[in-house]
Short mmCIF file of C-alpha atoms in Angstrom, two decimals:
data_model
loop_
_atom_site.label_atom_id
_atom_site.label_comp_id
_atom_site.label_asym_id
_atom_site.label_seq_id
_atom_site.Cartn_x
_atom_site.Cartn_y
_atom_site.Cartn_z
CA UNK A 1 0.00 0.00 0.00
CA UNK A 2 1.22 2.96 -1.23
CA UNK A 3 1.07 5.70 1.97
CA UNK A 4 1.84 9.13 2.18
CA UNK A 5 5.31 9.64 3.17
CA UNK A 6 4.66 12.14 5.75
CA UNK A 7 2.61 9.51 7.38
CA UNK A 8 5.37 7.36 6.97
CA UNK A 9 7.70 9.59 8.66
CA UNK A 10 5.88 10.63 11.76
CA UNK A 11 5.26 6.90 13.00
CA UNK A 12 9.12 5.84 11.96
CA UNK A 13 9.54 8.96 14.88
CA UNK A 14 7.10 8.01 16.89
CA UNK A 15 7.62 4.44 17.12
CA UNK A 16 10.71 3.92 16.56
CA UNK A 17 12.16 -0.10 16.29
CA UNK A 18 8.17 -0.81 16.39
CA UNK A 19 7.96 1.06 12.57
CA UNK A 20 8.94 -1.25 10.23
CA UNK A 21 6.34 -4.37 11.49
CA UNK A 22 3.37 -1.62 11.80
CA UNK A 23 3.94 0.13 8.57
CA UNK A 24 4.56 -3.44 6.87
CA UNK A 25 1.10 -4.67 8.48
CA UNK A 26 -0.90 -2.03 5.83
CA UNK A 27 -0.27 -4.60 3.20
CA UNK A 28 -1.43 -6.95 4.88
CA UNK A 29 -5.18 -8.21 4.21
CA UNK A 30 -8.16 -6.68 6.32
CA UNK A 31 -9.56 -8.88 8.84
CA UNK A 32 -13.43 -8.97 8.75
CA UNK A 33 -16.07 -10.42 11.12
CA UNK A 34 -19.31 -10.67 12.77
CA UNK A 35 -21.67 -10.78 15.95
CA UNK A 36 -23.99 -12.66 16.99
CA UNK A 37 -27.48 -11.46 18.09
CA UNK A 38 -28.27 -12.44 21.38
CA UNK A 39 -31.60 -11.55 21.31
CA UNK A 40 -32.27 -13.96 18.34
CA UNK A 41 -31.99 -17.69 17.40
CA UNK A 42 -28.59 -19.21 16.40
CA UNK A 43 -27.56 -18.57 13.19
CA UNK A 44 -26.84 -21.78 11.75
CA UNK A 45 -25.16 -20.81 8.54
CA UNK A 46 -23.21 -18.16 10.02
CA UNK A 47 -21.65 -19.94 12.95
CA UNK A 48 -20.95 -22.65 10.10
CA UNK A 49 -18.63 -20.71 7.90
CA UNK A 50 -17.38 -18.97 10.72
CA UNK A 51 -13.55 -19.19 10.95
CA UNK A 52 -13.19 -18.43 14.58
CA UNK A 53 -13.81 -16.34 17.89
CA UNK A 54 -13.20 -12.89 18.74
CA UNK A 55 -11.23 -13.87 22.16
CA UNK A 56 -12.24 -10.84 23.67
CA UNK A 57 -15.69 -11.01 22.86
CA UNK A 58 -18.54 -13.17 23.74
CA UNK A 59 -20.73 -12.75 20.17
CA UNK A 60 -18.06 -12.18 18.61
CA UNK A 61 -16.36 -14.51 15.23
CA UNK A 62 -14.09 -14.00 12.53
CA UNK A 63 -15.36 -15.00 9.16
CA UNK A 64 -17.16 -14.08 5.95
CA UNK A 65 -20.82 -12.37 6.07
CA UNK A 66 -23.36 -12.98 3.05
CA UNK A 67 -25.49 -9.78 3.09
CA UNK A 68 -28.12 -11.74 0.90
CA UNK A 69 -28.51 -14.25 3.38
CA UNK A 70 -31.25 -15.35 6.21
CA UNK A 71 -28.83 -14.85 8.85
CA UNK A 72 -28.61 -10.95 8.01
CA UNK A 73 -31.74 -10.26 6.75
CA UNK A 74 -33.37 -11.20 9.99
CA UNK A 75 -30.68 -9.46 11.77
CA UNK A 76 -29.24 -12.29 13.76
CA UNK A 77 -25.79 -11.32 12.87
CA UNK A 78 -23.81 -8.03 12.08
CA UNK A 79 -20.98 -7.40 10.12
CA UNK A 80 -18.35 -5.41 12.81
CA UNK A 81 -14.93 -6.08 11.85
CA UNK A 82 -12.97 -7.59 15.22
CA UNK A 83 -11.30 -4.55 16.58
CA UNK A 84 -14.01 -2.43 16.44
CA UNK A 85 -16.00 -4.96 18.30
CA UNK A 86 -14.19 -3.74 21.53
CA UNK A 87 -15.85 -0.88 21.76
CA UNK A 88 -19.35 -2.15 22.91
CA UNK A 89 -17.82 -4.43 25.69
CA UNK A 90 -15.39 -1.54 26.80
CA UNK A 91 -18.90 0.94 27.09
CA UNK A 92 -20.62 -2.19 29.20
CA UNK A 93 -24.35 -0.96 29.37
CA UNK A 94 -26.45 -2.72 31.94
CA UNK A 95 -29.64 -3.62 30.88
CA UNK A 96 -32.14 -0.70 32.10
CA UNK A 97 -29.80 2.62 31.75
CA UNK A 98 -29.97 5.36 29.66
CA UNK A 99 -27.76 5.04 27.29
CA UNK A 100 -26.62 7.75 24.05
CA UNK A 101 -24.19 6.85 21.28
CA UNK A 102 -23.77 9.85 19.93
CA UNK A 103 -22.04 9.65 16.37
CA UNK A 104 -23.89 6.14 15.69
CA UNK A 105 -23.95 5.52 12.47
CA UNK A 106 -23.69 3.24 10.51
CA UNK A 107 -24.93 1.12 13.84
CA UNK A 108 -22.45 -1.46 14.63
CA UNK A 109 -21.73 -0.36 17.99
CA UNK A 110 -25.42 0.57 19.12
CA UNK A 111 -26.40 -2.77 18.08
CA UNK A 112 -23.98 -3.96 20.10
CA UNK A 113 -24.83 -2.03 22.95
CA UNK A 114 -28.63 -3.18 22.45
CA UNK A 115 -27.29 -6.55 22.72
CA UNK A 116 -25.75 -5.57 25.64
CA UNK A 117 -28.62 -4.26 27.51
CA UNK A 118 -30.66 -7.05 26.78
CA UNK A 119 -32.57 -4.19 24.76
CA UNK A 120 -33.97 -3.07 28.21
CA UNK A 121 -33.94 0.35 29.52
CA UNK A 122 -33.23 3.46 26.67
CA UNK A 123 -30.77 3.88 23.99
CA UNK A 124 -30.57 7.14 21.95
CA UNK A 125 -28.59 6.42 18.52
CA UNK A 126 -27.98 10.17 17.06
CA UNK A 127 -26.54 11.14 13.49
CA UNK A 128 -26.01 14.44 12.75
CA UNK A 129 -25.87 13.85 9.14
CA UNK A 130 -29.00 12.45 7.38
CA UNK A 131 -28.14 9.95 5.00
CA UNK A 132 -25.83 8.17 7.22
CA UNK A 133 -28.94 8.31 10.51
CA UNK A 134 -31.32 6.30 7.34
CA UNK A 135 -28.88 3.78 7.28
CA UNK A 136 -28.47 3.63 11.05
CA UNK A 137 -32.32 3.36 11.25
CA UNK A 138 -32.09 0.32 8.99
CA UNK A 139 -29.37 -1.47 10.90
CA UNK A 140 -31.88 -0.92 14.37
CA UNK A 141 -35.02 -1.74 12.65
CA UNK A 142 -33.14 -5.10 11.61
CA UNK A 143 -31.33 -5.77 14.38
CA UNK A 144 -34.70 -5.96 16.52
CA UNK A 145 -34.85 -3.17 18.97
CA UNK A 146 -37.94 -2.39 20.62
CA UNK A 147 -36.16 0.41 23.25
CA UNK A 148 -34.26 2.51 20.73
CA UNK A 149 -34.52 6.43 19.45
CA UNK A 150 -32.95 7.59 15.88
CA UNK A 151 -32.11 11.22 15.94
CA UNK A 152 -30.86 13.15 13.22
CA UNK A 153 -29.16 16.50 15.57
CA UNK A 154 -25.64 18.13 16.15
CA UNK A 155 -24.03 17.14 19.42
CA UNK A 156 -25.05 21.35 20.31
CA UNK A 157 -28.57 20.88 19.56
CA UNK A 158 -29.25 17.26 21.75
CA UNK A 159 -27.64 18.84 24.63
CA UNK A 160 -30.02 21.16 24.98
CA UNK A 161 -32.55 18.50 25.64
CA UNK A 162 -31.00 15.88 27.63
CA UNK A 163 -29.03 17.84 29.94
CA UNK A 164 -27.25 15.13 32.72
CA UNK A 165 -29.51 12.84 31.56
CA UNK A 166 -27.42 9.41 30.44
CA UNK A 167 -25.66 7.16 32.56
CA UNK A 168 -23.40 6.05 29.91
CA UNK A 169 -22.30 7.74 26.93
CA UNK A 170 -20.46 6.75 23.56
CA UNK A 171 -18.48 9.08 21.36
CA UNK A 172 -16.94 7.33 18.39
CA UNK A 173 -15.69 10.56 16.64
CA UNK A 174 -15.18 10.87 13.65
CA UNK A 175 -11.38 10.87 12.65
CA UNK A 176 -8.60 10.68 10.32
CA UNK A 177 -9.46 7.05 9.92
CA UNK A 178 -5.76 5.91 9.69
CA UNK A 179 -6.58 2.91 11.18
CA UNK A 180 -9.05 1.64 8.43
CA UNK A 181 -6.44 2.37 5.83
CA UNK A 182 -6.13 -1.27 4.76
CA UNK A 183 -9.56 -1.78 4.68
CA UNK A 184 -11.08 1.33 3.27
CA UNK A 185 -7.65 2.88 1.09
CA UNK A 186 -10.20 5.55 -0.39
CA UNK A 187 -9.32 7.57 2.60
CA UNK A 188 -5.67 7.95 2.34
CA UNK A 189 -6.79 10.47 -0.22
CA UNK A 190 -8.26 12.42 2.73
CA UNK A 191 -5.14 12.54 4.76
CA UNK A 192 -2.75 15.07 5.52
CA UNK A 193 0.07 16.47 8.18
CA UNK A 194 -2.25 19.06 9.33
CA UNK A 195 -5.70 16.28 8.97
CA UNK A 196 -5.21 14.97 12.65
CA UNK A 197 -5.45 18.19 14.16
CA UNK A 198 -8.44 19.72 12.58
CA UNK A 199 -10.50 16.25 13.46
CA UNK A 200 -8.93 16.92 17.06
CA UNK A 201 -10.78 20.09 17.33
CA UNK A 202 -13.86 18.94 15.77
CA UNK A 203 -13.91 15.89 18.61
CA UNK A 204 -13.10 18.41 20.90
CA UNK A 205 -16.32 19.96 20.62
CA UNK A 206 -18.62 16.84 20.36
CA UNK A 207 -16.70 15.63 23.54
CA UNK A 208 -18.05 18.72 25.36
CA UNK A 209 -21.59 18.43 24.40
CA UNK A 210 -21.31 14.56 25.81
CA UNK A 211 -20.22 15.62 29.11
CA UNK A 212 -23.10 18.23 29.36
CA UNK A 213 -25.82 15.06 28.41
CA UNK A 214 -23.97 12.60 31.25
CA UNK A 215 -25.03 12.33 34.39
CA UNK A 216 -22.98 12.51 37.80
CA UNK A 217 -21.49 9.41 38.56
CA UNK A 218 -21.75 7.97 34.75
CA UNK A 219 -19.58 6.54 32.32
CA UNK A 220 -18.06 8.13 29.10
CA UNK A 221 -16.28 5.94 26.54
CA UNK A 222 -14.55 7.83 23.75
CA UNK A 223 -12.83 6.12 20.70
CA UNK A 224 -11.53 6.41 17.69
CA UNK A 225 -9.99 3.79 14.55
CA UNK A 226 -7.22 6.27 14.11
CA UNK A 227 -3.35 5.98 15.54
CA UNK A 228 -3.04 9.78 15.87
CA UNK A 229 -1.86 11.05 19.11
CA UNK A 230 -3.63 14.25 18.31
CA UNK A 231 -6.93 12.56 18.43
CA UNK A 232 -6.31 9.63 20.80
CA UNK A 233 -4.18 10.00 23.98
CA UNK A 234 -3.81 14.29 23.83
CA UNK A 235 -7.79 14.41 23.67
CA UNK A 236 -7.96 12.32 26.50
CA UNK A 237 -5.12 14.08 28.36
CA UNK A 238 -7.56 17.17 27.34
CA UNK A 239 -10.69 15.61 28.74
CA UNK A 240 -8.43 15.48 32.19
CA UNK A 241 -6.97 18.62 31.96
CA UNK A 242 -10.24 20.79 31.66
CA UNK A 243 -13.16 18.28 33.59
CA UNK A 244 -11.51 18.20 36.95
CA UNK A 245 -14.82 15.52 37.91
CA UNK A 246 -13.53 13.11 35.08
CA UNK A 247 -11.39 9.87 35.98
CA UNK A 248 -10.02 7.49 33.76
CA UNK A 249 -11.01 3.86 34.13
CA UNK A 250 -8.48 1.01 33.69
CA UNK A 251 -9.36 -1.02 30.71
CA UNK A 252 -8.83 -4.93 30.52
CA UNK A 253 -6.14 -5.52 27.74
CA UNK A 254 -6.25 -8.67 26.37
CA UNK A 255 -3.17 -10.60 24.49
CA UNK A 256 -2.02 -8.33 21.57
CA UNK A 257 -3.95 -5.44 22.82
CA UNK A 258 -1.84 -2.31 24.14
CA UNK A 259 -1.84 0.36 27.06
CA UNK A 260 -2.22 3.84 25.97
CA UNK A 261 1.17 6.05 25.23
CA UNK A 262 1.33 8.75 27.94
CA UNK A 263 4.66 9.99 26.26
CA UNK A 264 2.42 10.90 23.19
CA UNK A 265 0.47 13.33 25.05
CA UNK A 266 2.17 15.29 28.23
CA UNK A 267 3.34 12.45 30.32
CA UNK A 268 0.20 11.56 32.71
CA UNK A 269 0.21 7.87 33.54
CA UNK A 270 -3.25 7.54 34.04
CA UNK A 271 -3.44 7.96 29.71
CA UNK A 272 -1.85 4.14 29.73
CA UNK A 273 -5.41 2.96 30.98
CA UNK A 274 -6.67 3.42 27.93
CA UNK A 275 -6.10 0.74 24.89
CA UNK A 276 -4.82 0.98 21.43
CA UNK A 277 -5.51 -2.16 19.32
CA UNK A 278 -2.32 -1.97 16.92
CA UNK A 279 -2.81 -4.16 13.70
CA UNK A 280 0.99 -5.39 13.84
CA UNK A 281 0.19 -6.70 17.49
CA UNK A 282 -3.33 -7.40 17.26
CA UNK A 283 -6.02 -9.50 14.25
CA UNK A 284 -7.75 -6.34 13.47
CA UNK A 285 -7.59 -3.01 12.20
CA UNK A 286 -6.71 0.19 14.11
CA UNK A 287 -8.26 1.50 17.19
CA UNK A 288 -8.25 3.40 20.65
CA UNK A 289 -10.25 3.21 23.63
CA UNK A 290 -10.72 5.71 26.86
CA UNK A 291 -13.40 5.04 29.50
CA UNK A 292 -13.80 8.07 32.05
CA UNK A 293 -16.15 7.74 35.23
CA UNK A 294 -18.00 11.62 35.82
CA UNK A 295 -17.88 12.32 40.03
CA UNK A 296 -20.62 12.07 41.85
CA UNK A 297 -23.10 14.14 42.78
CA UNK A 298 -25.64 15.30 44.67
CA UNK A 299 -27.84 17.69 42.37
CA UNK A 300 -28.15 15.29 39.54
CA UNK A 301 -31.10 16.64 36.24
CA UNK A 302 -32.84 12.90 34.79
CA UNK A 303 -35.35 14.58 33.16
CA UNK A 304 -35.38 15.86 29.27
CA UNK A 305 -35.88 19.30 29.14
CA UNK A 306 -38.86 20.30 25.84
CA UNK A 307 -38.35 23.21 23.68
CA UNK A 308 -40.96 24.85 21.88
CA UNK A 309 -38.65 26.06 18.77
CA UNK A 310 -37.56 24.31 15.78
CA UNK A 311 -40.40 22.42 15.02
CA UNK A 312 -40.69 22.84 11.31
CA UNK A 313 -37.37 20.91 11.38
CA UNK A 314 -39.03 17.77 12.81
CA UNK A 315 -40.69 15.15 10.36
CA UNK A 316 -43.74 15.67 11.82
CA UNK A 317 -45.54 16.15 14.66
CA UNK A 318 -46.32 13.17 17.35
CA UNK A 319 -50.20 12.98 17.84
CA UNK A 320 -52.27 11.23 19.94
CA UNK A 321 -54.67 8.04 18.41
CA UNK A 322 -57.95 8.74 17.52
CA UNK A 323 -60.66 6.47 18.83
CA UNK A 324 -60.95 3.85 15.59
CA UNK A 325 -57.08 3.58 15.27
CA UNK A 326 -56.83 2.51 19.06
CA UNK A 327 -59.45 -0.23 18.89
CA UNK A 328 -58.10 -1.53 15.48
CA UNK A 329 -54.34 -1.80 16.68
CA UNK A 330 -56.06 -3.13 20.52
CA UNK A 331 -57.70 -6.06 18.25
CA UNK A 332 -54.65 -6.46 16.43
CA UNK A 333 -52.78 -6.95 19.43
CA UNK A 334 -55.75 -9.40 21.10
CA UNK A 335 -55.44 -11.85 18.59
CA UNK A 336 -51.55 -12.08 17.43
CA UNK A 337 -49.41 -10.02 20.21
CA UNK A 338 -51.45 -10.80 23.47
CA UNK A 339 -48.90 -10.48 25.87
CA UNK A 340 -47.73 -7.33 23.99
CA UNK A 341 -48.02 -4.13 26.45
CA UNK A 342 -47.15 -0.70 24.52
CA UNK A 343 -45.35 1.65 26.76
CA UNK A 344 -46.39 5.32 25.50
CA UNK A 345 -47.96 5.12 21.51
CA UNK A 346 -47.52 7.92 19.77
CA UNK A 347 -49.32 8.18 15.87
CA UNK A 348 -47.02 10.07 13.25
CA UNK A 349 -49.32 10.54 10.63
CA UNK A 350 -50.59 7.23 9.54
CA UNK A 351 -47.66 5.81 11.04
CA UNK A 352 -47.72 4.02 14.85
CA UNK A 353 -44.93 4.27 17.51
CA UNK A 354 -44.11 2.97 21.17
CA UNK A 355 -42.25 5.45 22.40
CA UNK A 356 -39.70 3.83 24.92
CA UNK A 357 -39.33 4.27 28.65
CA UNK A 358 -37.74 6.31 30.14
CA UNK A 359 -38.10 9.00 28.03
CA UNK A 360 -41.65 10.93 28.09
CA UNK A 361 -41.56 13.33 24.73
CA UNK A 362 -39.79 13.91 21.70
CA UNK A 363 -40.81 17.25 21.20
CA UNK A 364 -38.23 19.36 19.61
CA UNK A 365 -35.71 16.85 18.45
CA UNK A 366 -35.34 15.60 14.90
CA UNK A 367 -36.37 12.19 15.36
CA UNK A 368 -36.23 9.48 12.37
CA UNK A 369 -37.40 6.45 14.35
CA UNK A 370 -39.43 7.09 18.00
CA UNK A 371 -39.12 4.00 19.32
CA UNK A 372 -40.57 0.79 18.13
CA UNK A 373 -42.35 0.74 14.26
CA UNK A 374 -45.66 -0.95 15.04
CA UNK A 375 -47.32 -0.53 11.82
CA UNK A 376 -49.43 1.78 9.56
CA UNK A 377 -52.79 2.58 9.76
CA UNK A 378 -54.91 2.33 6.88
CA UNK A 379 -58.69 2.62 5.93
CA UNK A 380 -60.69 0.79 8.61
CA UNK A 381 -57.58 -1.39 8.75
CA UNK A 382 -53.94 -1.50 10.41
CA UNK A 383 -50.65 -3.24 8.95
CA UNK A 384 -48.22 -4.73 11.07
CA UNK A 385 -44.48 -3.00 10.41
CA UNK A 386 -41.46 -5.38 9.36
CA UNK A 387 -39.78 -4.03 12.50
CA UNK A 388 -42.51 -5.39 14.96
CA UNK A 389 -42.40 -8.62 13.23
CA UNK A 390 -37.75 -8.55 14.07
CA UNK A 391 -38.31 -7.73 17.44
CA UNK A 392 -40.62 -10.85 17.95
CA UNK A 393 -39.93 -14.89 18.88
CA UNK A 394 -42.31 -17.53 16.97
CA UNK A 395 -43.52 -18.90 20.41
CA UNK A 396 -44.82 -15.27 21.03
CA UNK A 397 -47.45 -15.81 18.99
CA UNK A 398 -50.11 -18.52 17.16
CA UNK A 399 -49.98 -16.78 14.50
CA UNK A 400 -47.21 -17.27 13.26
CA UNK A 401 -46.09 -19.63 9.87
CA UNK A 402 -42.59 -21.46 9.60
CA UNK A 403 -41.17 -21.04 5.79
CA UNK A 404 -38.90 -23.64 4.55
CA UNK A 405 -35.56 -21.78 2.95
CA UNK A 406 -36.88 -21.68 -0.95
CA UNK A 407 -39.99 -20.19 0.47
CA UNK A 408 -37.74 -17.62 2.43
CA UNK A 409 -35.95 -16.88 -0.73
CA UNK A 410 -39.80 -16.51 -2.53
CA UNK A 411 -40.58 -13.92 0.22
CA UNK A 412 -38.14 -11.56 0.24
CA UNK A 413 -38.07 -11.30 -3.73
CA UNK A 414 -41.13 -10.03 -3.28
CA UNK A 415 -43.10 -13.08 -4.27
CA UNK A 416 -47.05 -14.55 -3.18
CA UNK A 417 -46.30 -17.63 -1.53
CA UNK A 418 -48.62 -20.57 -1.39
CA UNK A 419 -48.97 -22.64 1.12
CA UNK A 420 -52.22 -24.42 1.32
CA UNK A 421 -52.37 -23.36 4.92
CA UNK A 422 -56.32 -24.52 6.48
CA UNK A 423 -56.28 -21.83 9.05
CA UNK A 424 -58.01 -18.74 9.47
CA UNK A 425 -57.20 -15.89 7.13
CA UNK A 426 -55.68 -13.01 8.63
CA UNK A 427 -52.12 -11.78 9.55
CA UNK A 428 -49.04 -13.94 10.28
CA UNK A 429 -45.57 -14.00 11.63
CA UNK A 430 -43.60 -15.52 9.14
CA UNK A 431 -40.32 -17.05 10.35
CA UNK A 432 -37.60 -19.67 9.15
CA UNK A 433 -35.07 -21.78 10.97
CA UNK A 434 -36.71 -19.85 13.91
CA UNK A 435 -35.56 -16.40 12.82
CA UNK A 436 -39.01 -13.49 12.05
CA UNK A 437 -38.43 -12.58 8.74
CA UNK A 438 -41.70 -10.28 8.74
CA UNK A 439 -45.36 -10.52 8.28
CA UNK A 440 -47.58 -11.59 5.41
CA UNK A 441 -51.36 -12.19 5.43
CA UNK A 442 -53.02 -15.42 4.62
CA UNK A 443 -56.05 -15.61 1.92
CA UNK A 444 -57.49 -18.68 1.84
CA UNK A 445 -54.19 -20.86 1.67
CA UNK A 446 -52.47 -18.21 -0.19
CA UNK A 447 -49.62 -15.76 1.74
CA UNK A 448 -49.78 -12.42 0.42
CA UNK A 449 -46.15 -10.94 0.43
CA UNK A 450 -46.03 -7.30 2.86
CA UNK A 451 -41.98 -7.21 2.32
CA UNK A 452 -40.83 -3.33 1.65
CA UNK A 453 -40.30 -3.12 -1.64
CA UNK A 454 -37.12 -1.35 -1.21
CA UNK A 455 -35.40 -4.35 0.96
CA UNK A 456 -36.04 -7.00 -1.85
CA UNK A 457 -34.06 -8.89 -3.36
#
């Protein structure tokens, strides 16, 4: 791989004997991965071609992932290449805590801290830049999350509403990105001597907001897949420097891993309790990890403040259910989802939401997913949402309808599928090999196909 030789010449200073093995590892091939979903049943063909485990990872494996496949269209796996894995378990969420990840997308991490929390308690996934918060919406709506907001803010703007709200928070800044180099080259194009510094300043400033949204006593966690002392240990030596109630927290390093470099920053020891996962030590690509603890307090805000301006930036505006659409999604949820208890539903247009605990309003943020996608209401009628149908088990429900594989492959082409089923007409989970694939609705025998068009294939 052809780098730039400035590059070249500032880690052949900074790391001296340790230059030629890391600067020889960039031709080396990228390492790629998966987890598992927790939340989900095994996913046979997965865990089949898998070529081994993460070590410092529970879900974790090394191998191939098939987009196109049953495994990842149900969302029982994600593709997270190894190092980057570390994050989630390094952040630790328990289930029930408020939990932001603040530069989310594309959603590898906040799935993994869903799995985490046992997708229990209140995870806000925020993207300030649109495109990239549609794709993070997809990866949650697949994934099967049931306790997760998508917002579409700057780090300024979400501060203003959850001000010490979050027990923990995740910043994984955006960077130079030296440590994808193998595995994304495009962005050596991006890089220059003076390129480390101007992302420092830009993290600087997210960093700040976090610290504003986390509440006494909680956890921040901020990484980075860059090997640039500007962005890794001097921005935590920062963090220290100016937050007097901020301590670093020792992280486990496991074989190949390394402690942070306090002689790239201004000397404090407590910067070695952070990790850098180096790709000449290490099966992975480039990363750093710091976890800080906030002090404890004794005035402590929980509650999300509302603000009345900026509304003609949201979507649209949450309303309350009218009469008819509350009895058709209560009989909905009588016959299929019985055990099913909504927490706060909230009707965007002709679209339905259960807005999570823990949370009581959305008002004033830009919000691209509320909480849970129940369905859409139609005349005298309501449809059942592909992301109800993730979040659920088979077992939760009667009726539901097992598809063999070539009848999976029928569905999500887009295709009627006919099954000579004698039961009652009506909706149905459809599932296969135990995974929800989504819902379709039974005509006499016949399954009608409710796929989004725009997932098919």
């Amino acid at each position: 791989m052809q780098l730039p030789s400035e590059f070249v010449k500032k880690y052949q200073r900074l790391l001296g004997d340790e230059a030629p093995a890391f600067l020889a590892s960039f031709d080396q091939p990228s390492t790629g991965g998966f987890r598992v979903n927790p939340l989900k049943a095994a996913p046979k063909e997965a865990l089949a071609q898998a070529t081994g485990k993460v070590e410092y990872v529970p879900t974790g494996y090394r191998g191939p992932v098939v987009g196109k496949s049953l495994d990842h269209a149900s969302g029982a796996i994600y593709s997270q290449e190894p190092s980057a894995m570390y994050v989630g378990e390094v952040v630790d969420p328990q289930p029930g805590e408020r939990v932001l990840d603040l530069c989310a997308a594309p959603g590898g991490k906040t799935t993994h801290l869903v799995a985490k929390m046992g997708d229990q308690g209140l995870l806000v996934a925020n993207e300030i830049f649109r495109k990239r918060a549609l794709v993070l919406a997809e990866n949650l709506e697949r994934w099967g999350t049931r306790h997760t907001i998508v917002t579409n803010e700057s780090p300024v703007e979400l501060e203003k509403q959850f001000s010490h709200f979050f027990d923990r928070i995740l910043v994984d800044a955006p960077c130079s990105g030296e440590g994808m180099f193998r595995k994304e080259p495009a962005g050596i194009e991006y890089w220059n001597p003076d390129y480390p510094a101007e992302c420092a300043n830009r993290q600087q400033k997210i960093l700040a907001s976090a610290l504003k949204m986390l509440k006494p006593g909680g956890i921040l966690v901020y990484s980075t897949c860059t090997f640039a002392p500007e962005e890794d240990e001097q921005n935590a030596a920062w963090l220290l420097k100016t937050y007097l109630d901020l301590a670093m927290v020792n992280i486990k390093k496991y074989p190949g891993m390394d402690s942070g470099r306090p002689e790239w920053a201004d000397n404090n020891p407590e910067l070695a309790k952070a990790v850098r996962l180096f790709p000449h030590h290490i099966k992975g690509e480039g990363h750093f990890i710091a976890k800080f603890k906030k002090a404890e307090s004794d005035t402590l805000a929980v509650t999300p403040r509302r603000r009345q301006h900026r509304q003609k930036r949201r979507r649209q505006a949450a309303g309350q259910l009218s009469k008819e659409e509350r009895q058709l999604f209560s009989e909905f949820c009588a016959r299929r989802l019985p055990d099913y208890q909504p927490n706060h539903l909230l009707n965007y247009g002709d679209q339905l939401y259960d807005l999570p605990a823990g949370i009581s309003s959305v008002e004033g943020l830009t919000v691209l997913r509320p909480g849970l996608h129940l369905g859409t209401f139609k005349k005298r009628r309501f449809e059942p949402a592909l992301a109800l149908a993730l979040t659920m088990r088979p077992a939760e429900t009667k009726w539901a309808i097992e598809l063999d594989h070539d009848q999976w492959r029928q569905y999500v082409h887009g295709d009627v599928i006919r099954k000579g089923e004698k039961r009652p007409n009506g909706w149905y989970l459809l599932y296969c090999q135990n995974l929800p694939c989504g819902f379709g609705k039974l005509v006499n025998g016949t399954i009608k196909n409710f796929y989004p068009k725009g997932l098919r294939f």
